[in-house]
mmCIF file with all atom_site columns, N, CA, C and O in Angstrom:
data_model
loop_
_atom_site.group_PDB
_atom_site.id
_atom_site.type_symbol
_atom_site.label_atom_id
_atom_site.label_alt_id
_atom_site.label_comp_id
_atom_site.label_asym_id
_atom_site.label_entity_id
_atom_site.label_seq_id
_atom_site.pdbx_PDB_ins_code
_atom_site.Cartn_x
_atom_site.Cartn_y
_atom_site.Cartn_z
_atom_site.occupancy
_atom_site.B_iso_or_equiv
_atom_site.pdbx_formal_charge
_atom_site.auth_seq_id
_atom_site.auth_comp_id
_atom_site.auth_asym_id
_atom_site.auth_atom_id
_atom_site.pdbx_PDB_model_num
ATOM 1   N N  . UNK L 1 1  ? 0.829   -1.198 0.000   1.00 51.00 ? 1  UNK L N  1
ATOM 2   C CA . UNK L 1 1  ? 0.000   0.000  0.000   1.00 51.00 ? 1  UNK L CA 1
ATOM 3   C C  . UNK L 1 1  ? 0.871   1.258  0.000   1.00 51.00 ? 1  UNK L C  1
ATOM 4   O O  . UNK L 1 1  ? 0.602   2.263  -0.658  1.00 51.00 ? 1  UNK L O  1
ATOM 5   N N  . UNK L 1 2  ? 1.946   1.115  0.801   1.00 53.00 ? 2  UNK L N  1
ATOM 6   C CA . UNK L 1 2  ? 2.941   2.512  1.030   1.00 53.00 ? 2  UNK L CA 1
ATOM 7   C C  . UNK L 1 2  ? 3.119   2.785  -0.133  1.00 53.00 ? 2  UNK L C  1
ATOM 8   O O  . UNK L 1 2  ? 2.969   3.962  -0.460  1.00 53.00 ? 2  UNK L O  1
ATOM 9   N N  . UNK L 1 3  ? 3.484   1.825  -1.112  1.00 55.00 ? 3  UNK L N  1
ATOM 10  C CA . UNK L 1 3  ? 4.349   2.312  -2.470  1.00 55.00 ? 3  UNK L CA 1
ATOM 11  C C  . UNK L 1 3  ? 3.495   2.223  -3.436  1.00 55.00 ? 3  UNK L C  1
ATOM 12  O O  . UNK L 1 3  ? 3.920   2.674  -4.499  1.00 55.00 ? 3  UNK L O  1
ATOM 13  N N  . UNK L 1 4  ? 2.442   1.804  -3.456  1.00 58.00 ? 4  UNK L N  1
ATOM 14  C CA . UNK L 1 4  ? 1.382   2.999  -4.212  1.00 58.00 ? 4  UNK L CA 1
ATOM 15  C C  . UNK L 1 4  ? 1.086   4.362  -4.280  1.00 58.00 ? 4  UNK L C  1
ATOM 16  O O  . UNK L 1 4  ? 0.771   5.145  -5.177  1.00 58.00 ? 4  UNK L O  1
ATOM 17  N N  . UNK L 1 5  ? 1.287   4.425  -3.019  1.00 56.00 ? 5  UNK L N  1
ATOM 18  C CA . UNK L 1 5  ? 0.973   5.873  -2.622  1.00 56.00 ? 5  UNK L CA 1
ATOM 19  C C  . UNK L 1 5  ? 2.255   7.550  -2.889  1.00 56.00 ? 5  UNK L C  1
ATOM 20  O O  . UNK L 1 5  ? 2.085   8.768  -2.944  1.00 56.00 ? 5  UNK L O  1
ATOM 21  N N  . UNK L 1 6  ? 3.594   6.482  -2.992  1.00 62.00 ? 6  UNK L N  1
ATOM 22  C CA . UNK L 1 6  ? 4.557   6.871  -3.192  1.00 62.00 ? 6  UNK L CA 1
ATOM 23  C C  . UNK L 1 6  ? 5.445   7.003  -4.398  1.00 62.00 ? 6  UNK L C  1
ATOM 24  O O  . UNK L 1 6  ? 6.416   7.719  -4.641  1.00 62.00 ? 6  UNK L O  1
ATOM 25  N N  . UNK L 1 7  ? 4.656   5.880  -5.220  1.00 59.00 ? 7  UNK L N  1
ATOM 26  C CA . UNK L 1 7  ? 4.987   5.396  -6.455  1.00 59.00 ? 7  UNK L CA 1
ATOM 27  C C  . UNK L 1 7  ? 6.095   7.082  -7.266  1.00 59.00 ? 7  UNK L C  1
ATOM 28  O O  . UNK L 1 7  ? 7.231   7.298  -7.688  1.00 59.00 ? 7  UNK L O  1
ATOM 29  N N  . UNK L 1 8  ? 4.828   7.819  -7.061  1.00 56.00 ? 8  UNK L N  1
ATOM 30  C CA . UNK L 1 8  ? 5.243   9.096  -8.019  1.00 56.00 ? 8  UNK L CA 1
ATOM 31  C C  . UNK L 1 8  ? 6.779   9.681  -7.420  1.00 56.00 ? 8  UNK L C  1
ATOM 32  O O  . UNK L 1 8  ? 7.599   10.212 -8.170  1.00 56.00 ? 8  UNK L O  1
ATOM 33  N N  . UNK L 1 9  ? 6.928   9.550  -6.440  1.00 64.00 ? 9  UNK L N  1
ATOM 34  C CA . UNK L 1 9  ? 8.118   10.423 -5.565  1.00 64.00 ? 9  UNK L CA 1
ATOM 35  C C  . UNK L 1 9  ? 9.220   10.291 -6.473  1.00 64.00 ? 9  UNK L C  1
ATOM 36  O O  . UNK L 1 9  ? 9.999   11.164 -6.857  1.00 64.00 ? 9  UNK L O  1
ATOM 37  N N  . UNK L 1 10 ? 9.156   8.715  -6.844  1.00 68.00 ? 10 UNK L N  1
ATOM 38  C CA . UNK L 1 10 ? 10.478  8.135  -7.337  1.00 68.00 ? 10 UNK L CA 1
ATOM 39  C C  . UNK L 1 10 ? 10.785  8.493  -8.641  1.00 68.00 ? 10 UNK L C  1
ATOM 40  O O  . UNK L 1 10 ? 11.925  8.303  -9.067  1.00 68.00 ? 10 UNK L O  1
ATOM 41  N N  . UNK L 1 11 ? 9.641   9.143  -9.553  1.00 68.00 ? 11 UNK L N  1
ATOM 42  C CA . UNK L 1 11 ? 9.176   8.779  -10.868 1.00 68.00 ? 11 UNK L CA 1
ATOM 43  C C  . UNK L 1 11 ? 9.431   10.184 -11.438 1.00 68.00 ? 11 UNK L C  1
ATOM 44  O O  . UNK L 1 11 ? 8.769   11.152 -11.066 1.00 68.00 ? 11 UNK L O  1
ATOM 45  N N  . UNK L 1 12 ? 10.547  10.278 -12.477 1.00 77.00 ? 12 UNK L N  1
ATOM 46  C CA . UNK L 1 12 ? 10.919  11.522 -13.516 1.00 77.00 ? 12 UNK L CA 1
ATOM 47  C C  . UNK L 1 12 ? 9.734   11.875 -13.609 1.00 77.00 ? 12 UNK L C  1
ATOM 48  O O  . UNK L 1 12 ? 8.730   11.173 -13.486 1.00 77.00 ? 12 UNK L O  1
ATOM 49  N N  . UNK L 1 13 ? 9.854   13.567 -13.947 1.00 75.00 ? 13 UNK L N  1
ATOM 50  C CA . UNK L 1 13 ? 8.137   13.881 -14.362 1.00 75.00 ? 13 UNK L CA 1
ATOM 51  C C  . UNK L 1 13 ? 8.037   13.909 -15.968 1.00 75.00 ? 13 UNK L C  1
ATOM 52  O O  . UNK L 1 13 ? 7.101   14.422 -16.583 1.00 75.00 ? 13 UNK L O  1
ATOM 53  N N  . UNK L 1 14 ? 8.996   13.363 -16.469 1.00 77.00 ? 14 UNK L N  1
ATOM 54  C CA . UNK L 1 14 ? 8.633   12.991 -18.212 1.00 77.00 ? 14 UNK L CA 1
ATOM 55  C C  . UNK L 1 14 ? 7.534   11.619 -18.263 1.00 77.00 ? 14 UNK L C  1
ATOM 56  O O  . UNK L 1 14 ? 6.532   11.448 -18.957 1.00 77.00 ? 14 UNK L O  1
ATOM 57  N N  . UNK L 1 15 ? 8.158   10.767 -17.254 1.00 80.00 ? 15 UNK L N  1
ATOM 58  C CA . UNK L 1 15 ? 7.823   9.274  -17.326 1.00 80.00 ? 15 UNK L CA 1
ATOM 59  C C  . UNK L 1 15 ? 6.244   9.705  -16.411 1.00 80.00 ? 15 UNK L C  1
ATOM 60  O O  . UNK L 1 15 ? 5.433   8.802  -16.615 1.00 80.00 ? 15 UNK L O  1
ATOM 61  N N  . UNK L 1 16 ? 5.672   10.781 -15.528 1.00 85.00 ? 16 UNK L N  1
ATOM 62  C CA . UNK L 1 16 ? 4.240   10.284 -15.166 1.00 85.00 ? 16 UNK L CA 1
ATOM 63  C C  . UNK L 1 16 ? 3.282   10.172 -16.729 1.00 85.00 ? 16 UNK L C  1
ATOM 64  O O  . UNK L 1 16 ? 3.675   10.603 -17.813 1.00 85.00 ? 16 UNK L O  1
ATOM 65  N N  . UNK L 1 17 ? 2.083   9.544  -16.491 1.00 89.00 ? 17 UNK L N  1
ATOM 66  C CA . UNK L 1 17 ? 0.863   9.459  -16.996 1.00 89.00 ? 17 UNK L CA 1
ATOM 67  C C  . UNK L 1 17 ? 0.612   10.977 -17.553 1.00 89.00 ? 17 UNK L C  1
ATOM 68  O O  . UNK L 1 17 ? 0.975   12.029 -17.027 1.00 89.00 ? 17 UNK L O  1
ATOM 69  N N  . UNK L 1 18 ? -0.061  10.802 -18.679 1.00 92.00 ? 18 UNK L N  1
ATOM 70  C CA . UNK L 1 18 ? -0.533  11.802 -19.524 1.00 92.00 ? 18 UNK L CA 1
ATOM 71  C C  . UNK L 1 18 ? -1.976  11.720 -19.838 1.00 92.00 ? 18 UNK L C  1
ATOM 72  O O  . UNK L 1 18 ? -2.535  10.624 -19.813 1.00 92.00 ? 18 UNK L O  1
ATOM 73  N N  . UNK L 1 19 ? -2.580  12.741 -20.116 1.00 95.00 ? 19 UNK L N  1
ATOM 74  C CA . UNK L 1 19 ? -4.464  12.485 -20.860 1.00 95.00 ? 19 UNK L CA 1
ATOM 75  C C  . UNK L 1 19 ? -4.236  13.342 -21.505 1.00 95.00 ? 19 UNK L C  1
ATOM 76  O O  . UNK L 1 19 ? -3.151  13.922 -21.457 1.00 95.00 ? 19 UNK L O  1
ATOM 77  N N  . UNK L 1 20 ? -5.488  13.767 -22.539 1.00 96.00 ? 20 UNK L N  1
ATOM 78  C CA . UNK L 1 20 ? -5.690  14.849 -23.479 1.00 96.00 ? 20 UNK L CA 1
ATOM 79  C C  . UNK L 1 20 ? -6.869  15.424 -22.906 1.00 96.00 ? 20 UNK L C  1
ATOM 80  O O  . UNK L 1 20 ? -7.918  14.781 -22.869 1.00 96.00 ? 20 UNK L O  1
ATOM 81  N N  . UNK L 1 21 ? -6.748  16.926 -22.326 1.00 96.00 ? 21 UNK L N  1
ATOM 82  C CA . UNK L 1 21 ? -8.419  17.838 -22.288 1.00 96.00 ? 21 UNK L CA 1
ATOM 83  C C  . UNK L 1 21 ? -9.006  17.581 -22.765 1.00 96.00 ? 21 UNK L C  1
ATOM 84  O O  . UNK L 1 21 ? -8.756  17.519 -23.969 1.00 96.00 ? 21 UNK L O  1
ATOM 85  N N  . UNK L 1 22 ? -10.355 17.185 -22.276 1.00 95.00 ? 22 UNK L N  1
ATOM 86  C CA . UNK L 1 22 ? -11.674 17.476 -23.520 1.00 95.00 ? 22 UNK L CA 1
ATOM 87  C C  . UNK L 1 22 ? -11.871 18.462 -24.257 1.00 95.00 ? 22 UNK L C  1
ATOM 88  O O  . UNK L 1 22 ? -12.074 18.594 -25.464 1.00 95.00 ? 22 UNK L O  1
ATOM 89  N N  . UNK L 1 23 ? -11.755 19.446 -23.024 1.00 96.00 ? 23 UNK L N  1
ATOM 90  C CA . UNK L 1 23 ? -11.996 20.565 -24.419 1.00 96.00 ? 23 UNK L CA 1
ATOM 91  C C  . UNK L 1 23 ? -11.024 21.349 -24.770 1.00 96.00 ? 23 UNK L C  1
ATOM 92  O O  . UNK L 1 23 ? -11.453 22.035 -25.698 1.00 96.00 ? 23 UNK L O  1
ATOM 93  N N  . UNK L 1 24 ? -9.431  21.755 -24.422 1.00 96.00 ? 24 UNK L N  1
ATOM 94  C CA . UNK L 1 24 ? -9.116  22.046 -24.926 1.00 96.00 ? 24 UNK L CA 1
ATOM 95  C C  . UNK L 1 24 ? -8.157  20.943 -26.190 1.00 96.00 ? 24 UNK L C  1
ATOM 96  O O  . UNK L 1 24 ? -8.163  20.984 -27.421 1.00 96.00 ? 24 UNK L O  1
ATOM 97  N N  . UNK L 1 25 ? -7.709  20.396 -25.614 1.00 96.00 ? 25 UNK L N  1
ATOM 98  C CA . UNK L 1 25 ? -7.311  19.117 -26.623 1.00 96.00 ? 25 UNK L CA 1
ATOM 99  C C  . UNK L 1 25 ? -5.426  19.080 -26.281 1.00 96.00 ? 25 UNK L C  1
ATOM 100 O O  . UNK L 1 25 ? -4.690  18.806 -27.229 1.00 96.00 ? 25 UNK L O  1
ATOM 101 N N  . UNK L 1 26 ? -4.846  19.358 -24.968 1.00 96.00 ? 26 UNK L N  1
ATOM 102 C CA . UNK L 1 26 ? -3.572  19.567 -24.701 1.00 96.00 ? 26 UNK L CA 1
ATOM 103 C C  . UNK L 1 26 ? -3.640  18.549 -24.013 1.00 96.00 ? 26 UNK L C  1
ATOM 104 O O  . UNK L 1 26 ? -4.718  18.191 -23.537 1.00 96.00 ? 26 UNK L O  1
ATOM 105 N N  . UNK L 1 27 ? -2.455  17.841 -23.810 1.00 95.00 ? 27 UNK L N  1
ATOM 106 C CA . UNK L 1 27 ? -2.216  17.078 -23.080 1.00 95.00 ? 27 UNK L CA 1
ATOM 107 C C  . UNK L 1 27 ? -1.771  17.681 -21.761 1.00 95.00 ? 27 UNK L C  1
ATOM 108 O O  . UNK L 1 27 ? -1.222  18.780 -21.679 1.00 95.00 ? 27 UNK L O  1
ATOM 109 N N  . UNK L 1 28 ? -2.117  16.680 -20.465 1.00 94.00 ? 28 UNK L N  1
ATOM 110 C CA . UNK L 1 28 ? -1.345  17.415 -19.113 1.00 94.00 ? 28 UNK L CA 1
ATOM 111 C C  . UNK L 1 28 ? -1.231  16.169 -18.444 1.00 94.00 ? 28 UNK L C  1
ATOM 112 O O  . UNK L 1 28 ? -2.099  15.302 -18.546 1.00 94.00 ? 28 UNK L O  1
ATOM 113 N N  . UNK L 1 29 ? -0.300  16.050 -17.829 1.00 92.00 ? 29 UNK L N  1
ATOM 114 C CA . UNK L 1 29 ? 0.592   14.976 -16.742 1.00 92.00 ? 29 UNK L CA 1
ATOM 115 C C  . UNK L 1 29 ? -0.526  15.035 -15.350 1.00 92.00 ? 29 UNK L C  1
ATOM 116 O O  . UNK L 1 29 ? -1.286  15.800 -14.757 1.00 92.00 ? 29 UNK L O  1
ATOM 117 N N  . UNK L 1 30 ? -0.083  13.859 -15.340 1.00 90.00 ? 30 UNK L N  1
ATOM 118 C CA . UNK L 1 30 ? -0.801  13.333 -13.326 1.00 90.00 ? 30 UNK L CA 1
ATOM 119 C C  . UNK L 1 30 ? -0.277  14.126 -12.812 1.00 90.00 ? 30 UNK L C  1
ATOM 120 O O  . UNK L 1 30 ? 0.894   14.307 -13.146 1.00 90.00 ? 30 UNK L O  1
ATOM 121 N N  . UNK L 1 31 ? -0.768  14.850 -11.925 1.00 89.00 ? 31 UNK L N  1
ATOM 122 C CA . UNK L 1 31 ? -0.524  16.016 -10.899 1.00 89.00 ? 31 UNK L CA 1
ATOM 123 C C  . UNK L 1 31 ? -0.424  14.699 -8.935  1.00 89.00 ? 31 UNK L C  1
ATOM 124 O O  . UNK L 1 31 ? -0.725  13.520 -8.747  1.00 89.00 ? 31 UNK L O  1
ATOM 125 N N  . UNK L 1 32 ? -0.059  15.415 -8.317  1.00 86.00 ? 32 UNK L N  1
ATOM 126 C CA . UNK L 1 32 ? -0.263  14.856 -7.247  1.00 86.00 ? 32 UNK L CA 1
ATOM 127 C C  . UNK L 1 32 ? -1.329  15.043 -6.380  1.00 86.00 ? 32 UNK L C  1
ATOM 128 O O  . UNK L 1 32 ? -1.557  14.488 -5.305  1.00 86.00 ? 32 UNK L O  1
ATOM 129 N N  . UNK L 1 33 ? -2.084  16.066 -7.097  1.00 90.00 ? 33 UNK L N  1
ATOM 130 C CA . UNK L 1 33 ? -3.692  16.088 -6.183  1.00 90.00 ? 33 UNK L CA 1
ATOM 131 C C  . UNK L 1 33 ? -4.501  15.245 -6.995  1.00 90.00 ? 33 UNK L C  1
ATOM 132 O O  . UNK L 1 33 ? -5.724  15.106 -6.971  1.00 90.00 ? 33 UNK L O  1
ATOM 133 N N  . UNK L 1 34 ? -3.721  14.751 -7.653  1.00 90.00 ? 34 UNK L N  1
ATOM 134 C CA . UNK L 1 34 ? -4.827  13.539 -8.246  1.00 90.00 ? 34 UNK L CA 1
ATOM 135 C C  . UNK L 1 34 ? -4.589  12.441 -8.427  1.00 90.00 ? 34 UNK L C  1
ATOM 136 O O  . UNK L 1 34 ? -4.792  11.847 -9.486  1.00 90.00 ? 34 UNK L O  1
ATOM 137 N N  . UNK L 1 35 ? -3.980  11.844 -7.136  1.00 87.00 ? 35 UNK L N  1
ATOM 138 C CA . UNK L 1 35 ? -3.171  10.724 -7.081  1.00 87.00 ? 35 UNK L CA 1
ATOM 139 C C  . UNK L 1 35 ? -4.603  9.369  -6.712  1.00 87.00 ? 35 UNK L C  1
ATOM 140 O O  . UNK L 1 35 ? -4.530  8.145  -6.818  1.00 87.00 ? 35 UNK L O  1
ATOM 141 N N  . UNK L 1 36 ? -5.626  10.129 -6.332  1.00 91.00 ? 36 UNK L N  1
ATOM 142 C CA . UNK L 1 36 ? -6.476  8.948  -5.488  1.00 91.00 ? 36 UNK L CA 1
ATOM 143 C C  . UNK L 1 36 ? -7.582  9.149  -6.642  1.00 91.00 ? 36 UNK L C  1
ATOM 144 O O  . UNK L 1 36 ? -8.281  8.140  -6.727  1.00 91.00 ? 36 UNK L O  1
ATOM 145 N N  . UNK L 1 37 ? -7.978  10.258 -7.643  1.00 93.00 ? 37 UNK L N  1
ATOM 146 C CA . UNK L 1 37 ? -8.699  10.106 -8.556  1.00 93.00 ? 37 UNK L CA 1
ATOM 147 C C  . UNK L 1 37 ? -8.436  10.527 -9.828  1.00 93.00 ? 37 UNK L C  1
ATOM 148 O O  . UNK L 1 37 ? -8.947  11.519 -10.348 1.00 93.00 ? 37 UNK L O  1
ATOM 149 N N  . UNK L 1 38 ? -7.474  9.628  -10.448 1.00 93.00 ? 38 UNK L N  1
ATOM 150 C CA . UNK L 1 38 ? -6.868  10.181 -11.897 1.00 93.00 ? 38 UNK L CA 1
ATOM 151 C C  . UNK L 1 38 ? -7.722  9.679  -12.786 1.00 93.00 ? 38 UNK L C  1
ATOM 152 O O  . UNK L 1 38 ? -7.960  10.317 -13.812 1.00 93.00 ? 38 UNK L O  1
ATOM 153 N N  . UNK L 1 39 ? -8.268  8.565  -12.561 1.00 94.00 ? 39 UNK L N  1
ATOM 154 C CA . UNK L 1 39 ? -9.288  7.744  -13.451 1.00 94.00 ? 39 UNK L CA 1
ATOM 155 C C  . UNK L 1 39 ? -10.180 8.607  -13.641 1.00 94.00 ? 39 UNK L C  1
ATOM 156 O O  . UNK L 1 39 ? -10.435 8.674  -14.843 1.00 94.00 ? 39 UNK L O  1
ATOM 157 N N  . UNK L 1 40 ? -10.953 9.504  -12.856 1.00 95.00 ? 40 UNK L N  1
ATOM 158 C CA . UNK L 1 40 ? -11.751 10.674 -12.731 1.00 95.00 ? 40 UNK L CA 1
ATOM 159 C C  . UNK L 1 40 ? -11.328 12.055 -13.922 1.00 95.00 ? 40 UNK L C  1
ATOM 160 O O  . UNK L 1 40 ? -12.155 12.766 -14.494 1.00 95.00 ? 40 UNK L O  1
ATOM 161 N N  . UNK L 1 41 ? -10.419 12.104 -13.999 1.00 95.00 ? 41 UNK L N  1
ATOM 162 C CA . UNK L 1 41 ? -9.581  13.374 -14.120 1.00 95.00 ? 41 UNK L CA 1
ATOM 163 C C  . UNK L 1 41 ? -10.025 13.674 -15.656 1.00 95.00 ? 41 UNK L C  1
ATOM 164 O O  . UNK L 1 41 ? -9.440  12.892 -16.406 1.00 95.00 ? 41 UNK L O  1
ATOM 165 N N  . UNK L 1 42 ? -10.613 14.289 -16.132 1.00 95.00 ? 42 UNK L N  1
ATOM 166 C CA . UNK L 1 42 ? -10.999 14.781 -17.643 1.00 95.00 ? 42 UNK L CA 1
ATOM 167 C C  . UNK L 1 42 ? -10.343 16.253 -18.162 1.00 95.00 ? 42 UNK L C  1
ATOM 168 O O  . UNK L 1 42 ? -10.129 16.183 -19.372 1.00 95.00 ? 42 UNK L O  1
ATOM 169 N N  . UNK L 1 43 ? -9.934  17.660 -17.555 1.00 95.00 ? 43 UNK L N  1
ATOM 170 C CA . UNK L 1 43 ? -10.023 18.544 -17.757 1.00 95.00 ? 43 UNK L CA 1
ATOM 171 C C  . UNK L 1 43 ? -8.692  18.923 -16.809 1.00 95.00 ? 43 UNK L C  1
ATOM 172 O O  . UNK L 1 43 ? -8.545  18.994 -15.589 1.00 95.00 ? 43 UNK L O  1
ATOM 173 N N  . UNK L 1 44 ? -7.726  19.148 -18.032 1.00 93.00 ? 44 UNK L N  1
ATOM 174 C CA . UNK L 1 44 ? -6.208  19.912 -17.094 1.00 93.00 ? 44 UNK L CA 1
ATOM 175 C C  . UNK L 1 44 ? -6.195  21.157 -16.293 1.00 93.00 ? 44 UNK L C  1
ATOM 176 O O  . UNK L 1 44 ? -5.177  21.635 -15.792 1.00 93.00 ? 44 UNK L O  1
ATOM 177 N N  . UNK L 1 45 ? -7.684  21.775 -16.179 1.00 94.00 ? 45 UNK L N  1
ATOM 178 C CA . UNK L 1 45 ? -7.647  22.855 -15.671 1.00 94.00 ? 45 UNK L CA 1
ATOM 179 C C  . UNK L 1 45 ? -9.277  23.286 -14.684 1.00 94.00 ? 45 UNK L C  1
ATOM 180 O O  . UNK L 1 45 ? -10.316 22.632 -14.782 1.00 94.00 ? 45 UNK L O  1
ATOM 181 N N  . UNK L 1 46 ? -9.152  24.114 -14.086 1.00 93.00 ? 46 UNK L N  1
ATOM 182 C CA . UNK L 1 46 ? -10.166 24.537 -13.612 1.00 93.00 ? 46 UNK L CA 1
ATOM 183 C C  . UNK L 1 46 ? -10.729 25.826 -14.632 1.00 93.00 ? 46 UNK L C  1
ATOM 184 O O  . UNK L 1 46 ? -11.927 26.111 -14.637 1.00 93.00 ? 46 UNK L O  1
ATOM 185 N N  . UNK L 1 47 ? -9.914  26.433 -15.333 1.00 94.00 ? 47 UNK L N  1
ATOM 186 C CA . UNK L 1 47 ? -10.751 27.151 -16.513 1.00 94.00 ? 47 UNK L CA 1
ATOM 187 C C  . UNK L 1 47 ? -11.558 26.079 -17.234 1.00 94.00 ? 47 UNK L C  1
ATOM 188 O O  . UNK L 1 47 ? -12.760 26.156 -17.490 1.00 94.00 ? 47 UNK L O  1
ATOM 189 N N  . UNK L 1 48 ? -10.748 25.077 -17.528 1.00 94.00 ? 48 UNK L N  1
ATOM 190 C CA . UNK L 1 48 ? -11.637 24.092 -18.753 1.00 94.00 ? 48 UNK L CA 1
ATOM 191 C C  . UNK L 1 48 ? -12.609 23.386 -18.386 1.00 94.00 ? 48 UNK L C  1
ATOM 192 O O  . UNK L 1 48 ? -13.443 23.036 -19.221 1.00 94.00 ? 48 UNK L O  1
ATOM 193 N N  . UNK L 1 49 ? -12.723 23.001 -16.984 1.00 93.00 ? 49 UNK L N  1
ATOM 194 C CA . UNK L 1 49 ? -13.737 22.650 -16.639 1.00 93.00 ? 49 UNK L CA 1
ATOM 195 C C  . UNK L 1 49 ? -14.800 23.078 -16.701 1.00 93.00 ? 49 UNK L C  1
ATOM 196 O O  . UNK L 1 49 ? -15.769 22.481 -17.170 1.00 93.00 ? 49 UNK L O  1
ATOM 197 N N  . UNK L 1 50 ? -14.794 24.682 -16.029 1.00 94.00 ? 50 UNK L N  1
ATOM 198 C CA . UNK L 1 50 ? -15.822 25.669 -16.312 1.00 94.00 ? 50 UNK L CA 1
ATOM 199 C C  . UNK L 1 50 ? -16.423 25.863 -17.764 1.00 94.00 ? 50 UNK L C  1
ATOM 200 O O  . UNK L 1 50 ? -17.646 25.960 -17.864 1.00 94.00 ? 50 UNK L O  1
ATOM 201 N N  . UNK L 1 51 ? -15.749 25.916 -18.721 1.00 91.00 ? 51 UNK L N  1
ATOM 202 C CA . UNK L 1 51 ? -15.736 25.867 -20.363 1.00 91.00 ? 51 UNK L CA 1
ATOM 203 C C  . UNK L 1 51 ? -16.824 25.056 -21.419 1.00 91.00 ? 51 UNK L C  1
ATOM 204 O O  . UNK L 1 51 ? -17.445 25.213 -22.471 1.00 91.00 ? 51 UNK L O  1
ATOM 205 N N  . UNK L 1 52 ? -16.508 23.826 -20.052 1.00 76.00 ? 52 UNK L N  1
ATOM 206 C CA . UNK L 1 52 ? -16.963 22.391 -20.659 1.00 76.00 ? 52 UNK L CA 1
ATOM 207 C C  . UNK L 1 52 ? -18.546 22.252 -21.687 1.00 76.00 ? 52 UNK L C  1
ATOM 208 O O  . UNK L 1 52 ? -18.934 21.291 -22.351 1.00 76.00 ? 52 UNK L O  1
ATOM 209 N N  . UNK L 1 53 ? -19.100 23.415 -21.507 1.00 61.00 ? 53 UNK L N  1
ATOM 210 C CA . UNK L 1 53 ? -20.326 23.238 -22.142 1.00 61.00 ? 53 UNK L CA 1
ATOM 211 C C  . UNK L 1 53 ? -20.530 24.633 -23.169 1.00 61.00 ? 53 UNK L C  1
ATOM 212 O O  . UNK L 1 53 ? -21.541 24.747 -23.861 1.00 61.00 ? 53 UNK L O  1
#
């Protein structure tokens, strides 16, 4: 469990996880506030979220 949680510490930030915005269409890296809901994670930003419609 520890090194799940830690996984990222160890981990270049070239090598984290990537997605593409919905709406803007950029890619953005796993952040660490979104370590417990990345599966969740749609929108690299809190502007784009707002945007979304």
């Amino acid at each position: 469990m520890l090194t799940e949680l830690i996984w990222w510490y160890f981990v270049k930030k070239s090598a984290l996880p990537q997605k593409m915005c919905i709406v803007c269409k950029r890619p953005f890296s796993w952040r660490k506030k979104w370590q417990r809901c990345w599966n969740d994670v749609k929108y690299c930003s809190e502007r784009c979220r707002r945007q979304r419609h």
